Amino acid sequence: MSPLLAIEDYHLAIPTFDGPARVLDGIDLALDEGETLGIVGESGCGKTVLARSILGIGPGRARRTGGRILFEGRDVGALSERDWRGVRGVKISMIFQDPMTYLNPLFTIGRQLGDAIAAHARAQGATKPGRAERRARAAELLAQVALREPERVLDSYPHQLSGGMRQRVLIALALSGKPRLLIADEPTTALDVTVQAQVLRLLRDLVETLRLTVVMISHDVGAIAALTERVAVMYAGNVVEEGATARVLARPLHPYTRGLLAALPEIDGEIRRLTGVPGTIPSLIDPPSGCRFHPRCPRATAICTTERPAMRRADPVHTVACHHADLA
Ligand SMILES: Nc1ncnc2c1ncn2[C@@H]1O[C@H](COP(=O)(O)OP(=O)(O)OP(=O)(O)O)[C@@H](O)[C@H]1O
Ligand SMILES: [Mg+2]
């Protein structure tokens, strides 16, 4: 059976003043129905650009320069704008860091959920549900994301809600079309610490009860550990390590992953953050030769400056792209 999502040797470049920035450089990832995949890596490594590529909304002038992304076996790069209407927000939905950007400030929550419900009905060729039915279903969706007083929330405008409530509304919107794939890009980063934990718990419950297939992007290793079975570590447009989340966190093989995890401050409640490894992310316009991590790598040798390391299998559930990884 082919995977629900397959990213195959995907390359993406964004034109800049100084030439094309090669922001995704040969990404390979696959996701089966029901799986949960985390993506971690420093700011600027390409996580959001990758997530948006899956949805066909990569930055305006970005160009695919190689490879492809298959969803349900279809190349998303070949979908017409019309085909996309049945996929984006329907079969694949996304939640973002800043819900305010994606909620319309001029309409009540009830109106926005009702519109989404009507749009999904239309996409399925069903008759448009009436006002009362839309409202009832919107209230159900709000209950599903554990919002109390759904009736009051339905009549509220986004600015009348707290950040945590808005994020729950965005999750409800994302789930309204019963998506086959949910992409969550830093869904808790903008929230207060206690609210982060609550939203994370909600997401975990939803993943379990609805058996959601999820790609979760986060700086928060605790969130990745809580929510995902598998994790991919990105560095400067490459996936450098991938595997079962528990395994990768317990026994990271790539020097970059080790640096990331070592850079974690003391565990602070349940929240752990990546603060980064020494050095800065390299230029993507003129990236380092060989392994893109070599200028920052404590283990780099001559080969790292000339040869890009291939993904190698450390064990059945763990792969790493490093010339020097100890593959026991
Ligand atoms: N619209 C754009 N125009 C030019 N460059 C862009 C654009 N969007 C992203 N980039 C570049 O692409 C690279 C990857 O950006 P991306 O937003 O995917 O990083 P990220 O891993 O999501 O970072 P963060 O953790 O900060 O969200 C960065 O070098 C960024 O500067
Ligand atoms: Mg991002």
XYZ file of C-alpha atoms and ligand atoms in Angstrom:
360
model
C 0.000 0.000 0.000
C 1.413 3.385 -0.887
C 1.773 5.904 1.935
C -0.760 8.697 2.402
C 1.992 11.257 1.973
C 5.298 10.706 0.212
C 7.912 13.420 -0.145
C 10.496 12.228 -2.628
C 13.855 13.943 -3.082
C 12.050 17.266 -2.926
C 14.023 20.410 -3.745
C 12.732 23.945 -3.456
C 14.444 27.229 -4.262
C 13.351 30.757 -3.471
C 14.744 33.518 -5.682
C 16.487 36.298 -3.762
C 18.532 39.365 -4.685
C 21.729 37.368 -4.360
C 20.513 34.332 -6.254
C 18.278 31.341 -5.514
C 18.165 30.178 -1.892
C 18.071 26.391 -1.851
C 15.800 26.132 1.151
C 14.788 22.485 0.715
C 17.517 20.247 -0.544
C 16.421 16.687 -1.242
C 13.795 15.914 1.388
C 12.602 12.312 1.668
C 9.775 11.537 4.070
C 6.768 9.254 4.030
C 3.728 9.057 6.231
C 1.144 6.298 6.464
C -2.447 6.808 7.479
C -2.683 7.024 11.263
C 0.971 7.934 11.770
C 2.250 10.975 13.621
C 5.462 12.616 12.463
C 7.314 15.398 14.245
C 9.658 17.821 12.520
C 12.259 19.656 14.603
C 15.151 21.928 13.770
C 16.406 25.450 14.288
C 14.668 28.534 13.040
C 15.146 28.907 9.293
C 15.880 25.242 8.531
C 12.823 24.957 6.288
C 10.098 23.416 8.427
C 7.352 25.845 7.504
C 8.346 25.976 3.849
C 8.123 22.176 3.779
C 4.724 22.161 5.485
C 3.427 24.762 3.079
C 4.790 22.845 0.113
C 2.608 19.911 1.125
C -0.344 22.294 0.904
C 0.815 23.875 -2.329
C 1.186 27.292 -0.705
C 4.973 27.616 -0.693
C 6.155 31.241 -0.728
C 5.073 33.105 -3.846
C 8.132 32.918 -6.015
C 9.357 29.594 -4.663
C 10.072 27.001 -7.308
C 10.271 23.260 -7.056
C 13.663 22.397 -8.467
C 13.462 18.637 -8.118
C 11.551 15.693 -6.724
C 7.873 15.610 -5.869
C 5.281 15.385 -3.145
C 2.595 12.757 -3.458
C -0.625 12.887 -1.490
C -2.917 9.881 -1.909
C -0.545 8.882 -4.682
C -1.091 12.110 -6.637
C 1.636 14.634 -7.348
C 0.484 17.782 -5.573
C 2.627 19.851 -7.927
C 0.370 18.763 -10.772
C -2.929 19.648 -9.105
C -4.943 22.399 -10.720
C -6.229 25.193 -8.518
C -9.631 23.557 -8.867
C -8.318 20.169 -7.659
C -6.674 21.935 -4.760
C -10.051 23.124 -3.568
C -10.935 19.547 -2.693
C -7.623 18.994 -0.903
C -6.456 22.119 0.892
C -8.406 22.672 4.089
C -10.451 19.573 3.323
C -8.281 16.481 3.028
C -5.240 18.279 4.370
C -5.722 20.966 6.942
C -3.257 23.049 8.848
C -3.045 24.852 12.151
C -0.552 27.632 12.663
C 1.302 29.424 15.385
C -0.767 32.562 15.207
C -4.492 31.847 14.996
C -5.363 35.536 14.695
C -3.823 35.627 11.223
C -6.123 32.879 10.038
C -9.336 33.933 11.692
C -11.299 36.713 10.091
C -11.587 39.542 12.635
C -14.826 40.769 11.069
C -16.911 37.635 11.494
C -18.107 35.735 14.544
C -16.697 32.300 15.278
C -20.115 30.819 14.520
C -20.151 32.433 11.093
C -16.630 31.215 10.269
C -17.272 27.658 11.411
C -20.662 27.708 9.664
C -19.036 28.832 6.415
C -16.461 26.054 6.674
C -19.185 23.486 7.327
C -21.144 24.743 4.301
C -18.010 24.677 2.128
C -17.244 21.078 3.113
C -20.821 20.038 2.362
C -20.552 21.706 -1.042
C -17.212 19.997 -1.738
C -18.889 16.660 -1.079
C -21.806 17.490 -3.334
C -24.218 17.531 -0.390
C -26.955 20.118 -0.056
C -26.051 23.162 1.975
C -26.997 22.591 5.597
C -29.465 25.145 6.972
C -28.620 27.824 9.485
C -29.715 25.852 12.531
C -27.884 22.755 11.404
C -24.695 24.699 10.732
C -24.898 26.232 14.176
C -25.504 22.886 15.844
C -22.561 21.327 14.061
C -20.359 24.307 14.854
C -21.262 23.909 18.526
C -20.360 20.214 18.309
C -16.983 21.107 16.865
C -16.367 23.549 19.693
C -17.304 20.888 22.210
C -14.862 18.537 20.524
C -12.040 20.982 21.219
C -13.233 21.257 24.831
C -14.390 24.852 24.651
C -16.822 25.593 27.417
C -19.900 27.670 26.726
C -19.896 26.952 23.005
C -22.972 29.123 22.471
C -21.170 32.160 23.814
C -18.074 31.385 21.762
C -20.157 31.036 18.599
C -21.393 34.587 19.016
C -17.940 35.994 19.792
C -15.516 37.728 17.485
C -11.914 36.458 17.486
C -10.597 39.416 19.488
C -13.023 38.628 22.292
C -11.346 35.282 22.938
C -8.096 34.427 24.676
C -5.125 33.102 22.696
C -5.750 29.567 23.894
C -9.437 29.754 22.954
C -8.564 31.085 19.499
C -6.163 28.223 18.969
C -8.909 25.776 19.950
C -11.228 27.456 17.444
C -8.559 27.090 14.770
C -8.228 23.405 15.628
C -12.010 23.062 15.364
C -11.895 24.745 11.954
C -9.091 22.434 10.858
C -11.093 19.391 11.923
C -14.370 20.567 10.411
C -13.703 18.835 7.097
C -12.558 15.570 8.689
C -9.101 15.866 7.126
C -7.009 12.826 6.291
C -3.891 14.771 7.218
C -3.448 17.497 9.816
C -0.350 19.685 9.698
C 0.366 21.612 12.891
C 3.083 24.264 12.600
C 4.199 25.422 16.050
C 0.602 25.254 17.285
C 1.475 26.133 20.871
C 4.504 28.400 20.527
C 2.630 31.682 20.807
C 0.704 30.658 23.932
C 1.447 31.025 27.645
C 3.168 28.035 29.160
C 0.141 26.718 31.051
C -2.092 27.185 28.018
C 0.517 25.427 25.858
C 0.222 22.359 28.048
C -3.582 22.430 27.790
C -3.647 22.792 24.018
C -1.040 20.067 23.715
C -3.151 17.758 25.854
C -6.152 18.524 23.684
C -4.192 17.734 20.529
C -2.981 14.480 22.017
C -6.525 13.471 22.972
C -7.808 14.347 19.492
C -5.024 12.410 17.800
C -5.951 9.369 19.876
C -9.717 9.525 19.671
C -9.973 10.587 16.022
C -6.909 8.553 14.968
C -5.568 11.583 13.152
C -2.620 11.465 10.808
C -0.398 14.341 11.839
C 2.703 16.255 10.850
C 3.681 18.323 13.858
C 6.335 21.017 13.626
C 7.740 22.263 16.896
C 10.744 23.639 18.702
C 9.366 22.021 21.792
C 10.867 18.589 22.214
C 8.379 17.860 24.966
C 5.547 18.484 22.528
C 7.156 16.284 19.899
C 7.689 13.524 22.451
C 4.099 13.762 23.684
C 2.456 13.801 20.300
C 4.499 11.952 17.714
C 5.682 8.421 17.129
C 8.289 9.406 14.605
C 10.497 12.447 14.276
C 12.562 13.996 11.496
C 15.368 16.385 12.389
C 15.999 19.098 9.794
C 19.131 21.109 9.290
C 19.468 23.798 6.623
C 17.006 22.234 4.203
C 18.023 18.622 4.795
C 16.576 15.854 6.929
C 19.643 14.699 8.841
C 18.089 12.108 11.122
C 14.786 10.324 11.332
C 13.304 7.618 13.440
C 11.041 6.501 16.249
C 10.705 9.567 18.474
C 11.591 7.778 21.706
C 14.650 6.250 20.072
C 15.938 9.442 18.481
C 15.505 11.442 21.680
C 17.127 8.754 23.807
C 19.937 7.931 21.414
C 20.507 10.722 18.897
C 23.070 9.723 16.285
C 23.645 12.920 14.319
C 26.017 15.462 15.892
C 23.465 18.147 15.121
C 20.670 16.309 16.942
C 23.010 15.702 19.858
C 23.798 19.398 19.933
C 20.125 20.300 19.863
C 19.272 17.983 22.709
C 22.321 18.978 24.747
C 21.335 22.594 24.254
C 18.098 21.949 26.101
C 18.013 23.796 29.383
C 16.939 22.018 32.541
C 13.536 20.479 32.211
C 11.126 23.212 33.124
C 7.818 21.603 33.929
C 6.955 19.657 30.835
C 8.236 22.254 28.447
C 11.660 21.851 26.926
C 12.917 24.140 24.225
C 15.591 23.969 21.632
C 17.903 26.881 22.104
C 20.304 25.926 19.365
C 23.845 24.712 18.903
C 26.935 26.921 18.609
C 27.281 28.766 15.321
C 24.582 29.991 12.998
C 22.555 28.463 10.232
C 24.507 28.657 6.969
C 23.656 30.608 3.869
C 21.191 28.723 1.726
C 22.245 30.697 -1.332
C 25.792 29.435 -1.111
C 25.452 26.470 1.266
C 28.489 24.605 2.634
C 29.756 21.842 0.352
C 29.420 18.214 1.362
C 27.496 17.990 4.603
C 25.746 21.304 5.195
C 26.434 20.942 8.917
C 30.201 20.510 8.625
C 31.252 24.090 9.504
C 29.560 23.710 12.897
C 30.243 20.060 13.478
C 32.612 18.922 16.228
C 33.259 15.671 14.360
C 33.808 17.008 10.840
C 36.710 15.614 8.801
C 37.821 16.085 5.208
C 35.148 13.855 3.711
C 32.415 15.987 5.306
C 33.529 18.996 3.286
C 33.300 17.182 -0.029
C 30.707 14.434 0.145
C 27.115 14.790 1.104
C 26.347 11.969 3.545
C 23.625 9.551 2.453
C 20.854 8.463 4.807
C 22.003 5.270 6.474
C 19.982 2.875 8.545
C 21.118 2.460 12.139
C 18.320 0.038 12.947
C 14.886 -0.707 11.512
C 13.369 2.441 13.026
C 16.244 4.913 12.858
C 18.186 6.491 10.002
C 20.907 9.131 9.970
C 22.850 11.115 7.368
C 26.339 11.483 8.834
C 29.709 10.110 7.754
C 30.693 9.607 11.375
C 27.543 8.342 13.056
C 28.254 5.254 15.128
C 25.952 2.682 13.643
C 26.177 -0.028 16.285
N 8.820 34.314 1.395
C 10.126 34.034 1.516
N 11.053 34.702 0.766
C 12.359 34.429 0.893
N 12.861 33.506 1.713
C 12.009 32.807 2.478
C 10.597 33.032 2.429
N 10.002 32.201 3.303
C 11.008 31.488 3.882
N 12.205 31.844 3.375
C 13.502 31.284 3.735
O 13.402 29.867 3.708
C 14.128 29.294 4.779
C 13.245 28.383 5.580
O 12.250 29.156 6.218
P 11.129 28.497 7.129
O 10.155 29.549 7.440
O 10.627 27.261 6.498
O 11.949 28.113 8.449
P 11.401 27.388 9.750
O 12.212 26.158 9.926
O 9.943 27.229 9.679
O 11.802 28.437 10.880
P 11.011 28.849 12.226
O 11.378 27.793 13.230
O 11.585 30.171 12.571
O 9.568 28.905 11.928
C 14.707 30.447 5.576
O 16.052 30.622 5.174
C 13.876 31.629 5.165
O 14.644 32.795 5.225
Mg 8.358 28.020 10.754
